Short mmCIF file of C-alpha atoms in Angstrom, two decimals:
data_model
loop_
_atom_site.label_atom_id
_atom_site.label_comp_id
_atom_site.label_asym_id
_atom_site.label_seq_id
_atom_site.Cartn_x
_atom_site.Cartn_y
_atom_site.Cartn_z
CA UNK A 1 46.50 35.21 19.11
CA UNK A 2 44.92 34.76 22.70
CA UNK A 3 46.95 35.38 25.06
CA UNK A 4 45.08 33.19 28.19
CA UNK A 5 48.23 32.67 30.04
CA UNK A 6 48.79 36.49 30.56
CA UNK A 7 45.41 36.84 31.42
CA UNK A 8 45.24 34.02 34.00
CA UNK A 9 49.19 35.20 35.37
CA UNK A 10 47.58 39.05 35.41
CA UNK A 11 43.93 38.10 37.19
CA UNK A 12 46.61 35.75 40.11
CA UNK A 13 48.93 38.24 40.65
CA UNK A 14 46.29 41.06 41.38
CA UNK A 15 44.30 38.55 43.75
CA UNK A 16 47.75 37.62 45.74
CA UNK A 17 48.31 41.29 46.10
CA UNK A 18 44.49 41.50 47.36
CA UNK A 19 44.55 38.66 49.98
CA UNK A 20 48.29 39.38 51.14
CA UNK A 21 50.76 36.73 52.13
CA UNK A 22 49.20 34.27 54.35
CA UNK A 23 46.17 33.37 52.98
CA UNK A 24 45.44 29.90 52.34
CA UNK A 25 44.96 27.83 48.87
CA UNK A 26 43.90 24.63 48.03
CA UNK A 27 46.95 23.24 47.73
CA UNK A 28 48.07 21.07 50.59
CA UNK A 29 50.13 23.26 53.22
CA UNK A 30 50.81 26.21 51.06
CA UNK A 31 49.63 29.54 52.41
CA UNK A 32 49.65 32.16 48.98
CA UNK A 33 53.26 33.27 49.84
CA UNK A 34 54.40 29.78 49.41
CA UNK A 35 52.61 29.38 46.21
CA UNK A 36 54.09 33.00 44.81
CA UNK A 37 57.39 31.06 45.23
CA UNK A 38 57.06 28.00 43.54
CA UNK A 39 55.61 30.13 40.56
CA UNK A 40 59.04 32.07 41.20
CA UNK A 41 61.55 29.05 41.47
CA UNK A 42 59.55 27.52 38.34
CA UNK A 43 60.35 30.25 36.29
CA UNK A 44 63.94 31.42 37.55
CA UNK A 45 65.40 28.99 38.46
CA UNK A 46 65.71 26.49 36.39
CA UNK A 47 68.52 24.99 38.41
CA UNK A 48 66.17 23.62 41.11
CA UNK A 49 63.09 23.09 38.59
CA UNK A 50 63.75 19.77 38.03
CA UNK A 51 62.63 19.03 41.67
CA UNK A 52 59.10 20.05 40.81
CA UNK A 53 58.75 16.66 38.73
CA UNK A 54 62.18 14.41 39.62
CA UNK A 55 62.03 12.84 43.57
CA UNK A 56 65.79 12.94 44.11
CA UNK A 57 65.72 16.15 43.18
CA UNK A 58 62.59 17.82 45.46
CA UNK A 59 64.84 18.27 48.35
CA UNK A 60 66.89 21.00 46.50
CA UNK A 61 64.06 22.74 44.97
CA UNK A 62 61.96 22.51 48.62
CA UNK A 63 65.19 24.40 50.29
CA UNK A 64 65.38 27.22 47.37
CA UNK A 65 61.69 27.92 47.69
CA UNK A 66 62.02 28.34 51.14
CA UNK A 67 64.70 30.28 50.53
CA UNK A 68 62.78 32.33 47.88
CA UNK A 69 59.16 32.45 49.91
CA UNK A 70 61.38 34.32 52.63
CA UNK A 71 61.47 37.19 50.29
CA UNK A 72 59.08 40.36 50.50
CA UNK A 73 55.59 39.31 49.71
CA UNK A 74 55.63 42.84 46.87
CA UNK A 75 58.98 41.88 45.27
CA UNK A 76 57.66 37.76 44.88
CA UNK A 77 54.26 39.40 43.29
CA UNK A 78 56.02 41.36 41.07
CA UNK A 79 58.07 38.61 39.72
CA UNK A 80 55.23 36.46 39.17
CA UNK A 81 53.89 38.88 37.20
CA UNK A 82 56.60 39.77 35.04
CA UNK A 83 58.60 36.49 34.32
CA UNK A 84 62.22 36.85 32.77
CA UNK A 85 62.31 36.86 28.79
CA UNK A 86 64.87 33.85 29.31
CA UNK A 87 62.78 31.55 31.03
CA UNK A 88 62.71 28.01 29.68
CA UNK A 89 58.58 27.55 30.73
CA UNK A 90 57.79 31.58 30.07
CA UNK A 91 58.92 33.17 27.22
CA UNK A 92 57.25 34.43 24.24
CA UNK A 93 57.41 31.30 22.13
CA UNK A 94 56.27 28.83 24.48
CA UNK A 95 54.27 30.89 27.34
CA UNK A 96 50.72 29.75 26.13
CA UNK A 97 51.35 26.35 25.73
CA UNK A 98 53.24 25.94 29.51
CA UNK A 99 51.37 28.12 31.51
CA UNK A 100 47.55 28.51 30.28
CA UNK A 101 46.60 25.76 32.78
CA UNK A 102 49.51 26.41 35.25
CA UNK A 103 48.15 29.77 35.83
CA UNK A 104 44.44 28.97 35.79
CA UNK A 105 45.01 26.08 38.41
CA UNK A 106 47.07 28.49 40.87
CA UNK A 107 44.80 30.93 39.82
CA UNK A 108 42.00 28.74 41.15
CA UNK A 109 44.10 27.31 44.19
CA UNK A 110 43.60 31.14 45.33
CA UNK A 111 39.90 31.75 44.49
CA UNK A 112 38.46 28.32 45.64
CA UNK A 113 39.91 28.02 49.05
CA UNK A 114 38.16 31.51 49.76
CA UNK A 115 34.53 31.27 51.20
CA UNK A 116 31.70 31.61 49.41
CA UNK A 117 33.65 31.36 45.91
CA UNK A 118 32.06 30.11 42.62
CA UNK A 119 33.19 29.14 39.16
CA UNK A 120 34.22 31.38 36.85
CA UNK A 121 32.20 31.95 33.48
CA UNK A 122 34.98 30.83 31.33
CA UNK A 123 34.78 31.69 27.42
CA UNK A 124 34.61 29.15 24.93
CA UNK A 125 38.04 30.01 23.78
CA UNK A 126 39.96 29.54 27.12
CA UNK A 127 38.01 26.14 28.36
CA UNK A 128 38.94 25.37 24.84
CA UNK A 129 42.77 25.77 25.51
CA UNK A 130 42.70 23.81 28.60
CA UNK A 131 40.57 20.66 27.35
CA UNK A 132 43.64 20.59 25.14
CA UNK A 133 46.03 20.25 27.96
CA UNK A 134 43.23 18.19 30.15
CA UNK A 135 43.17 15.88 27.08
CA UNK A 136 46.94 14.57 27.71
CA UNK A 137 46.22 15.14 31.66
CA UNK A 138 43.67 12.38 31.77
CA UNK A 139 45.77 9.89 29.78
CA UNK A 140 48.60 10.25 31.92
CA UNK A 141 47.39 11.16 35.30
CA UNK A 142 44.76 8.01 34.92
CA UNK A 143 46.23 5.52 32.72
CA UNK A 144 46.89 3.00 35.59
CA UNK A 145 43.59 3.51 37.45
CA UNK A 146 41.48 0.42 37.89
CA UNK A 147 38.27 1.93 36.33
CA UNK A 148 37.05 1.77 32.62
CA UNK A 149 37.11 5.42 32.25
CA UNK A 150 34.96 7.96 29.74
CA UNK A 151 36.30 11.54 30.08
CA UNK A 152 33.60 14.14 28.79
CA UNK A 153 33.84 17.74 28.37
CA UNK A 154 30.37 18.46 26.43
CA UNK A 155 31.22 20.58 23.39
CA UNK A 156 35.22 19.87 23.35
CA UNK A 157 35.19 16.26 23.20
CA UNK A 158 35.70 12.98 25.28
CA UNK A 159 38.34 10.23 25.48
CA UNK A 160 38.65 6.80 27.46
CA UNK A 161 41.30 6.01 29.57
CA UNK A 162 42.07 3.45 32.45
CA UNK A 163 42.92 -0.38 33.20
CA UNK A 164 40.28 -1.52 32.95
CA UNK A 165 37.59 -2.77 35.00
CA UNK A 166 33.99 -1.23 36.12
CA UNK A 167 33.11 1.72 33.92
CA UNK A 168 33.11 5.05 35.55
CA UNK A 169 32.47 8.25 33.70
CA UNK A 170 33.93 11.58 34.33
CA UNK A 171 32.02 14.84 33.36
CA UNK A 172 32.71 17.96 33.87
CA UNK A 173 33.38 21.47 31.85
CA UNK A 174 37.08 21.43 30.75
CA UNK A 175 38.27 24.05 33.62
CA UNK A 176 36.57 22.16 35.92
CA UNK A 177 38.05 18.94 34.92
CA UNK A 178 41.73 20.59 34.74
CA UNK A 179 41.21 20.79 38.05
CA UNK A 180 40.21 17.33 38.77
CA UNK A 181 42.80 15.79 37.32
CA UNK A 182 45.40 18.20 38.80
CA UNK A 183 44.52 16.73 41.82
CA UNK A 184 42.13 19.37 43.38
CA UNK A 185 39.17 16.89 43.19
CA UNK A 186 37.65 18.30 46.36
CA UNK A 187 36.92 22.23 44.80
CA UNK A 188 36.27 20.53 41.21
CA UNK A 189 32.45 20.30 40.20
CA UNK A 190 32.51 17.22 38.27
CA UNK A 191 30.16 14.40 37.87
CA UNK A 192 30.98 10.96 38.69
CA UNK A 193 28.32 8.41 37.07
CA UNK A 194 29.33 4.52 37.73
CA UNK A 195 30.19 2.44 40.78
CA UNK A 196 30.57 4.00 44.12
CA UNK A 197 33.58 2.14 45.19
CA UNK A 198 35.01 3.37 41.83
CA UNK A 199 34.18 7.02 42.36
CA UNK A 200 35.08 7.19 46.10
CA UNK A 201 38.62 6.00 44.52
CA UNK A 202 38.81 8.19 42.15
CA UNK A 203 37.87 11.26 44.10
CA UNK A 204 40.51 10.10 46.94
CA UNK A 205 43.56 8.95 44.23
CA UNK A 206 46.98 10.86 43.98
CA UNK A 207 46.06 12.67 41.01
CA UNK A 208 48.64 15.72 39.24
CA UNK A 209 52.06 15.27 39.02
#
């Protein structure tokens, strides 16, 4: 069985060693020692978890991964890389299906807020794995947007989503579109075809979760 998640965890974890503790990533106000901990608190502690997705909740879960991103930068590494058997999003049964497109979007958060980076050639097999999770992404992350939407990923497959309104289309390979619709629409090369107005929306919404 492929095991994408490991690889994706594996290919992080060696480039947070590389660029150390303070280097930035795409993701608003995180510096890579701040994203080693969330990746910590998400898998270990799954008393605070619940603030990554519940607002009443976020203040807990903001003070633990403070608490946790105060740790040494080695010891965080290392437990990113080696999650606990126990853990609810990370072991054995479920680890592909939770955290193939967790990893590759931290993964990427590293890699594209470097200079000079570039996408990845990504096999057929892994931007396979993540149109599946992209799939439910779009649906949810864009259902209320007031587009007529068309979702392609040439070769995986398409879908249409939206409230309706002028028709915008969304192309992109499926990595590439993860991305997107994670939120990260500035690094993600995808094309927009349809109204302006529509796609300077789109590329400005509060995508993700």
């Amino acid at each position: 069985m492929p095991r994408y998640a490991r690889a994706e965890r594996e290919a992080l974890a060696d480039l947070l060693l590389a660029v150390g503790p303070d280097a930035p990533t795409v993701a608003e106000g995180w510096l890579t020692r701040d994203l080693a901990a969330h990746l910590v608190l998400r898998e270990r502690r799954p008393d605070a978890a619940g603030g990554l997705l519940l607002p009443p909740l976020r203040g807990h879960a903001e003070r633990v991964r403070r608490r946790i991103a105060a740790r040494p930068y080695d010891e965080l590494v290392a437990q990113v890389r080696r999650p606990p058997a126990w853990s609810p999003v990370s072991n054995r049964l479920v680890d592909e299906l939770t955290n193939t497109m967790e990893f590759f979007i931290h993964h990427e958060d590293v890699r594209r807020a470097r200079p000079g980076w570039l996408p990845r050639d990504l096999g057929a097999g892994l931007q396979s794995a993540l149109w599946r999770r992209a799939a439910p992404l779009a649906r949810l992350a864009l259902r209320r947007f007031p587009a007529d939407l068309y979702v392609q990923a040439p070769g995986f497959g398409e879908l249409s989503v939206g409230r309706g309104g002028e028709p915008l289309r969304v192309v992109g390979a499926p990595g590439e579109l993860t991305l997107f619709l994670s939120g990260r629409q500035r690094v993600a090369r995808v094309q927009l075809d349809g109204a302006a107005t529509a796609a300077r929306r789109l590329r400005s919404a509060n995508l993700g979760m």
